[in-house]
Amino acid sequence: MTRAPLIGGAPSMNAIDYEPLPLAPRRSTSLSSADRQRLEAAQARLGWLIALLKLLSTCVAGVLIGATAAAMHDLINPLVVWRNSALQFFYQRSLAQAFGAQLAISCGLAVAGSLAVQMVAPLAAGGGVPMVMAWLNGNSIPGLFAPRVFVVKFFGTVAALGAGMCLGMEAPMVHLGSAVANAASSADQRLTALLLRQRWLLRLAGFRSVSEAEPEIAEELAIHAIGWHIAVDRREAVSAGAGAGIASAFGAPIGGVLFSLEEACSVWSRRIAWRCFLACAIATITHSTLNPHSASGLLSADLRPLRPNEWLQQLPAILAVGAGGGLLGAVFNKLRLLLRPWRAKAKHHGSRIQEVAVVAALTSATVAGLAATVGRCLPVPDEWAAEPMWVQHTCAAGQYNDLATAWLAPAVWSIRTFISLGTKSEPLAAQALASVYYSPRSLAAMCLAYLPLMGLSAALSIPGGLFMPSFLLGGSGGALAGLALRSLAPPGWRIQPGLYALCGATAVLGGVFRSSISTVVLITESCGTLAPLVGVIASVCASNAVAVLCGTEGVYESELEASLGLNYLSQAPPRALRPLVAEQLMSSPAQGLPCIVPVAAAEALLRRSRHNGFPVYDPAHVDTRAGSFRLDGFIMRSQVELLLQERVHCDRHGRYLQAPPQGLDVLAWEDRLATAMAAQLQRYSNSSAGNLLRLASRGVADPAAAEGGGGGGSGALRRTGSMGSSGSAALLADHPSPFDNQEVEPHLNLGPFLNRAPATVRLETPATRVHSMMLSLSLRHIVVVDENNYAVGIVTRRDLAHAAGSRLGRERTSWQPSAMELDALLERHLSAV
């Protein structure tokens, strides 16, 4: 009888196939033993070429990512300066006219960015880091790295910061860097496939006779060289691109590597580490070359190193500032969760754009009101004369409004002035609370007003991240605490308020994102000095402890939790899985295919099922009462689709009804089909409904033709001719055509293409171990078997997500087509086969 799991099975979800098909190599008779040895030697030599191309693509990606960061800085700063200059023109007339101009500029830029997101590239909204994390975790997100998403993300971020919203550019740079690295990896793979088809390269590899004897040798080389690991290579490239994006934004190459390790990546290896390091270093060097202001780090400050006794004196105060920053981060995360039900729905374009306009108007009104009522007019310090970024507002000539300057100046400049308080760059007078650089009441007003506006700005339909807003929030609060401590501490303590501003900014970062190691290294590298290292570490530890006590998750984890279409597997198995076993997770009964299956039965299964893979069994070993069968292997849906598309039909004994294409024997033809399956699986990782709908709607039988590209296994099948095309090879003499003689029912022989060693677990396997296997091995399915190796169910990523308790009862993702739509298109496609 069928087992009823304690946790109901969930519908399958698109995932990326990182695991290549482990097909057993077969010796084709089309090549002699000597030619086969030369082929293997050539593959070994060409491996160096492929490694060199990967190295070049990583370097090119690093250069482009650094140039992207420099270009964004060069667009944002002039736009902010122009906006402030325009506002100053109206400030000299009246505050009402200046407020109207500020509303017009801010709302206009914000609405333009939101309109582009809603109408052109919805995936460009927000920072994009959770989506990149989900993609690297194994979720297939179509269009995440598309060119239109890159363009909208880039210019939308510039518009958001020009509008003066509480957003930053660092998180969007992670998404942009990932998109650049993905494009570079795709170009690398296409270039590799192109080069491996060049006769001169084959001769250079040292097997001239092989290239003359086997016309398709280049295709086989291309498939074996790159077709088996396309998804893995792209995962490595995107991991490097994510780290390079944040590294170029902060000027912190090691911090970028650690960010990729701690936050972005779910799978890590030495090869990924080297690619990350190379991309981060090149991106940082490129950015510093094109933008000299970032050469010494984004937040370069002349902080004085403290002696050990000074650290001991000030450590309690630093821990207090860190705890306060952690509390601010926890309050922000709570506020963001409270506002989530009130957000406009993603498909309500007008409401989403209006929401952005309202938040931009509220931000402008808050800045204008606080600058007019709380801000103070202070004389311009000599230290600021070299870089006139201050805002005069309604002050007299030679003065500036401190609150308007802190809020409206470029965010990086404002943060630098915060953390430079009390240093040689911004020396303070003997009276600590004297109004120099920033008045205490302006810092307090900014800290209190920035927190709710930052909560409102998060999750809007406009590109922008939360790194710089967290810096400004924590920096203003930390600077205020540093000034207060300087006025209360004994004169011999030599308090630097800038150090407390930096510790406060770091603490808010730790409370918002719940990261530690990468945060410490990013901040330290971006400062260009190790002087504040002890304080940064202490503040991060205190803020994380407070966030844990408040029970808040990091912003990335909570965003992934709220995404209905994503099944994110965390690094550590959730607590909810600890008391469970595989039998309670699995979807049961398992839908399988016999090793030799009638074509009609295969078509029917594809019609009624959305699963991306099926266990294969021998009909002689089926337990009808228990609904199970002995597991003989596993086959992917894309493999069955390819066999149907190419009409690889056989009789019920497994004998092919048509001869292989001209020039190939049966083993060579099966090898060609197997490599084509591997290439197709890597190209279309979400091969379930999306691939089938794409093929059916375009009315083509070749996936590569549907995508307008080549270089995969299907290209070989096109040149040699498919079994169903006109003018194909003659039929075998002992079997008539199944289309002329209905007595011969066409079947599919799955045996030569099975994965004979699929990942399996027993019914009693702990759910935590299943979770670890799924994540560490980058699996898409795990078959659950009993003591007799009979398949009783399947565990997928979505089943694990449901079992964790976070997505129970949720609706299916809107990315999946409806059952009626899938059936109709599939019927239309298969009727043409």
mmCIF file of C-alpha atoms in Angstrom, residues 300-480:
data_model
loop_
_atom_site.group_PDB
_atom_site.id
_atom_site.type_symbol
_atom_site.label_atom_id
_atom_site.label_comp_id
_atom_site.label_asym_id
_atom_site.label_seq_id
_atom_site.Cartn_x
_atom_site.Cartn_y
_atom_site.Cartn_z
ATOM 1 C CA SER A 300 39.694 56.197 3.720
ATOM 2 C CA ALA A 301 40.209 57.964 7.043
ATOM 3 C CA ASP A 302 43.208 59.131 9.018
ATOM 4 C CA LEU A 303 42.282 57.403 12.265
ATOM 5 C CA ARG A 304 44.937 57.380 14.980
ATOM 6 C CA PRO A 305 46.031 53.923 16.188
ATOM 7 C CA LEU A 306 45.182 53.283 19.827
ATOM 8 C CA ARG A 307 47.564 51.795 22.351
ATOM 9 C CA PRO A 308 46.496 48.634 24.237
ATOM 10 C CA ASN A 309 45.667 50.561 27.404
ATOM 11 C CA GLU A 310 43.517 52.972 25.373
ATOM 12 C CA TRP A 311 41.610 50.066 23.857
ATOM 13 C CA LEU A 312 40.955 48.706 27.340
ATOM 14 C CA GLN A 313 39.719 52.110 28.480
ATOM 15 C CA GLN A 314 37.376 52.626 25.537
ATOM 16 C CA LEU A 315 36.265 49.031 24.941
ATOM 17 C CA PRO A 316 33.150 49.250 27.174
ATOM 18 C CA ALA A 317 32.000 52.345 25.317
ATOM 19 C CA ILE A 318 32.694 50.702 21.942
ATOM 20 C CA LEU A 319 30.692 47.641 22.995
ATOM 21 C CA ALA A 320 27.838 49.909 24.066
ATOM 22 C CA VAL A 321 27.885 51.654 20.681
ATOM 23 C CA GLY A 322 27.970 48.249 18.970
ATOM 24 C CA ALA A 323 24.993 47.064 20.992
ATOM 25 C CA GLY A 324 23.116 50.236 20.112
ATOM 26 C CA GLY A 325 23.896 49.753 16.429
ATOM 27 C CA GLY A 326 22.730 46.153 16.624
ATOM 28 C CA LEU A 327 19.501 47.345 18.215
ATOM 29 C CA LEU A 328 18.972 49.849 15.389
ATOM 30 C CA GLY A 329 19.542 47.058 12.847
ATOM 31 C CA ALA A 330 17.085 44.773 14.628
ATOM 32 C CA VAL A 331 14.478 47.544 14.781
ATOM 33 C CA PHE A 332 14.941 48.146 11.060
ATOM 34 C CA ASN A 333 14.396 44.448 10.282
ATOM 35 C CA LYS A 334 11.290 44.381 12.484
ATOM 36 C CA LEU A 335 9.963 47.516 10.808
ATOM 37 C CA ARG A 336 10.573 46.081 7.345
ATOM 38 C CA LEU A 337 8.630 42.943 8.241
ATOM 39 C CA LEU A 338 5.757 44.998 9.679
ATOM 40 C CA LEU A 339 5.527 47.022 6.467
ATOM 41 C CA ARG A 340 5.611 43.975 4.170
ATOM 42 C CA PRO A 341 1.826 43.234 4.217
ATOM 43 C CA TRP A 342 1.102 46.847 3.315
ATOM 44 C CA ARG A 343 3.360 46.893 0.279
ATOM 45 C CA ALA A 344 1.803 47.190 -3.173
ATOM 46 C CA LYS A 345 1.580 43.904 -5.048
ATOM 47 C CA ALA A 346 4.233 43.214 -7.665
ATOM 48 C CA LYS A 347 1.745 42.988 -10.537
ATOM 49 C CA HIS A 348 -0.015 46.241 -9.639
ATOM 50 C CA HIS A 349 2.272 48.468 -11.673
ATOM 51 C CA GLY A 350 0.520 51.726 -10.932
ATOM 52 C CA SER A 351 0.434 51.107 -7.201
ATOM 53 C CA ARG A 352 4.093 50.132 -7.112
ATOM 54 C CA ILE A 353 5.135 53.302 -8.941
ATOM 55 C CA GLN A 354 2.907 55.448 -6.712
ATOM 56 C CA GLU A 355 4.496 53.843 -3.661
ATOM 57 C CA VAL A 356 7.954 54.895 -4.859
ATOM 58 C CA ALA A 357 6.727 58.432 -5.553
ATOM 59 C CA VAL A 358 5.156 58.703 -2.078
ATOM 60 C CA VAL A 359 8.334 57.530 -0.319
ATOM 61 C CA ALA A 360 10.465 59.909 -2.425
ATOM 62 C CA ALA A 361 8.137 62.807 -1.554
ATOM 63 C CA LEU A 362 8.152 61.885 2.132
ATOM 64 C CA THR A 363 11.957 61.722 2.128
ATOM 65 C CA SER A 364 12.204 65.136 0.470
ATOM 66 C CA ALA A 365 9.714 66.630 2.925
ATOM 67 C CA THR A 366 11.611 65.197 5.893
ATOM 68 C CA VAL A 367 14.953 66.536 4.689
ATOM 69 C CA ALA A 368 13.500 69.951 3.921
ATOM 70 C CA GLY A 369 11.698 70.190 7.240
ATOM 71 C CA LEU A 370 14.623 69.062 9.384
ATOM 72 C CA ALA A 371 17.127 71.221 7.529
ATOM 73 C CA ALA A 372 14.949 74.290 8.075
ATOM 74 C CA THR A 373 14.127 73.624 11.729
ATOM 75 C CA VAL A 374 16.947 71.552 13.226
ATOM 76 C CA GLY A 375 19.897 72.187 10.945
ATOM 77 C CA ARG A 376 22.423 74.807 12.011
ATOM 78 C CA CYS A 377 24.468 77.206 9.962
ATOM 79 C CA LEU A 378 28.160 76.587 10.598
ATOM 80 C CA PRO A 379 31.270 78.153 9.063
ATOM 81 C CA VAL A 380 32.847 76.070 6.318
ATOM 82 C CA PRO A 381 35.985 74.368 7.743
ATOM 83 C CA ASP A 382 39.255 74.834 5.970
ATOM 84 C CA GLU A 383 39.524 71.034 5.733
ATOM 85 C CA TRP A 384 36.462 70.939 3.429
ATOM 86 C CA ALA A 385 37.659 73.632 1.053
ATOM 87 C CA ALA A 386 39.396 71.151 -1.277
ATOM 88 C CA GLU A 387 36.171 69.213 -1.922
ATOM 89 C CA PRO A 388 33.157 71.574 -1.759
ATOM 90 C CA MET A 389 30.309 69.115 -1.302
ATOM 91 C CA TRP A 390 28.488 70.949 1.483
ATOM 92 C CA VAL A 391 25.024 72.454 1.094
ATOM 93 C CA GLN A 392 24.685 76.138 1.894
ATOM 94 C CA HIS A 393 20.878 76.031 2.179
ATOM 95 C CA THR A 394 19.670 79.428 3.510
ATOM 96 C CA CYS A 395 22.886 80.176 5.374
ATOM 97 C CA ALA A 396 25.087 83.169 4.711
ATOM 98 C CA ALA A 397 28.038 83.070 2.380
ATOM 99 C CA GLY A 398 30.869 80.980 3.797
ATOM 100 C CA GLN A 399 28.495 78.850 5.873
ATOM 101 C CA TYR A 400 26.667 75.553 5.382
ATOM 102 C CA ASN A 401 23.644 73.788 6.860
ATOM 103 C CA ASP A 402 25.003 70.772 8.722
ATOM 104 C CA LEU A 403 21.894 68.571 8.496
ATOM 105 C CA ALA A 404 21.257 69.331 4.816
ATOM 106 C CA THR A 405 24.919 68.617 4.110
ATOM 107 C CA ALA A 406 24.903 65.277 5.927
ATOM 108 C CA TRP A 407 21.747 64.140 4.111
ATOM 109 C CA LEU A 408 22.009 65.663 0.631
ATOM 110 C CA ALA A 409 25.740 65.392 -0.032
ATOM 111 C CA PRO A 410 27.045 62.216 -1.722
ATOM 112 C CA ALA A 411 26.701 59.375 0.774
ATOM 113 C CA VAL A 412 30.359 58.362 0.605
ATOM 114 C CA TRP A 413 31.483 61.932 1.303
ATOM 115 C CA SER A 414 29.125 62.244 4.272
ATOM 116 C CA ILE A 415 30.356 58.979 5.788
ATOM 117 C CA ARG A 416 33.983 60.045 5.345
ATOM 118 C CA THR A 417 33.272 63.248 7.250
ATOM 119 C CA PHE A 418 31.609 61.243 10.035
ATOM 120 C CA ILE A 419 34.512 58.866 10.551
ATOM 121 C CA SER A 420 37.099 61.649 10.228
ATOM 122 C CA LEU A 421 35.787 63.549 13.259
ATOM 123 C CA GLY A 422 38.633 64.093 15.706
ATOM 124 C CA THR A 423 41.363 63.063 13.272
ATOM 125 C CA LYS A 424 43.998 65.182 11.546
ATOM 126 C CA SER A 425 41.602 65.637 8.659
ATOM 127 C CA GLU A 426 38.885 67.095 10.907
ATOM 128 C CA PRO A 427 40.426 68.215 14.220
ATOM 129 C CA LEU A 428 38.062 69.134 17.024
ATOM 130 C CA ALA A 429 38.285 71.984 19.471
ATOM 131 C CA ALA A 430 38.717 71.489 23.183
ATOM 132 C CA GLN A 431 34.960 71.797 23.694
ATOM 133 C CA ALA A 432 33.713 68.553 22.216
ATOM 134 C CA LEU A 433 30.075 69.534 21.943
ATOM 135 C CA ALA A 434 30.870 72.784 20.199
ATOM 136 C CA SER A 435 29.252 73.042 16.794
ATOM 137 C CA VAL A 436 32.119 72.015 14.546
ATOM 138 C CA TYR A 437 31.404 70.033 11.352
ATOM 139 C CA TYR A 438 28.088 68.684 12.722
ATOM 140 C CA SER A 439 25.999 69.775 15.704
ATOM 141 C CA PRO A 440 24.828 67.059 18.124
ATOM 142 C CA ARG A 441 21.169 67.871 17.594
ATOM 143 C CA SER A 442 21.513 67.533 13.819
ATOM 144 C CA LEU A 443 23.175 64.127 14.218
ATOM 145 C CA ALA A 444 20.430 63.001 16.596
ATOM 146 C CA ALA A 445 17.666 64.242 14.299
ATOM 147 C CA MET A 446 19.214 62.517 11.296
ATOM 148 C CA CYS A 447 19.603 59.207 13.140
ATOM 149 C CA LEU A 448 15.996 59.238 14.376
ATOM 150 C CA ALA A 449 14.483 60.276 11.031
ATOM 151 C CA TYR A 450 16.669 58.073 8.840
ATOM 152 C CA LEU A 451 15.552 54.790 10.417
ATOM 153 C CA PRO A 452 11.841 54.902 9.404
ATOM 154 C CA LEU A 453 12.659 56.287 5.960
ATOM 155 C CA MET A 454 15.177 53.505 5.453
ATOM 156 C CA GLY A 455 12.482 50.975 6.398
ATOM 157 C CA LEU A 456 10.048 52.544 3.917
ATOM 158 C CA SER A 457 12.657 52.589 1.126
ATOM 159 C CA ALA A 458 13.509 48.893 1.476
ATOM 160 C CA ALA A 459 11.659 46.555 -0.930
ATOM 161 C CA LEU A 460 10.504 49.358 -3.215
ATOM 162 C CA SER A 461 10.203 48.822 -6.941
ATOM 163 C CA ILE A 462 13.445 50.651 -7.673
ATOM 164 C CA PRO A 463 17.078 49.507 -7.716
ATOM 165 C CA GLY A 464 19.067 50.221 -4.591
ATOM 166 C CA GLY A 465 20.718 48.511 -1.644
ATOM 167 C CA LEU A 466 21.039 49.005 2.088
ATOM 168 C CA PHE A 467 24.793 49.137 2.686
ATOM 169 C CA MET A 468 25.231 52.909 2.507
ATOM 170 C CA PRO A 469 21.963 53.673 4.342
ATOM 171 C CA SER A 470 23.132 51.406 7.163
ATOM 172 C CA PHE A 471 26.422 53.303 7.196
ATOM 173 C CA LEU A 472 24.698 56.682 7.412
ATOM 174 C CA LEU A 473 22.295 55.498 10.109
ATOM 175 C CA GLY A 474 25.004 53.964 12.271
ATOM 176 C CA GLY A 475 27.564 56.654 11.454
ATOM 177 C CA SER A 476 25.329 59.495 12.618
ATOM 178 C CA GLY A 477 24.443 57.682 15.843
ATOM 179 C CA GLY A 478 28.035 56.627 16.482
ATOM 180 C CA ALA A 479 29.364 60.148 15.848
ATOM 181 C CA LEU A 480 26.844 61.523 18.336
#
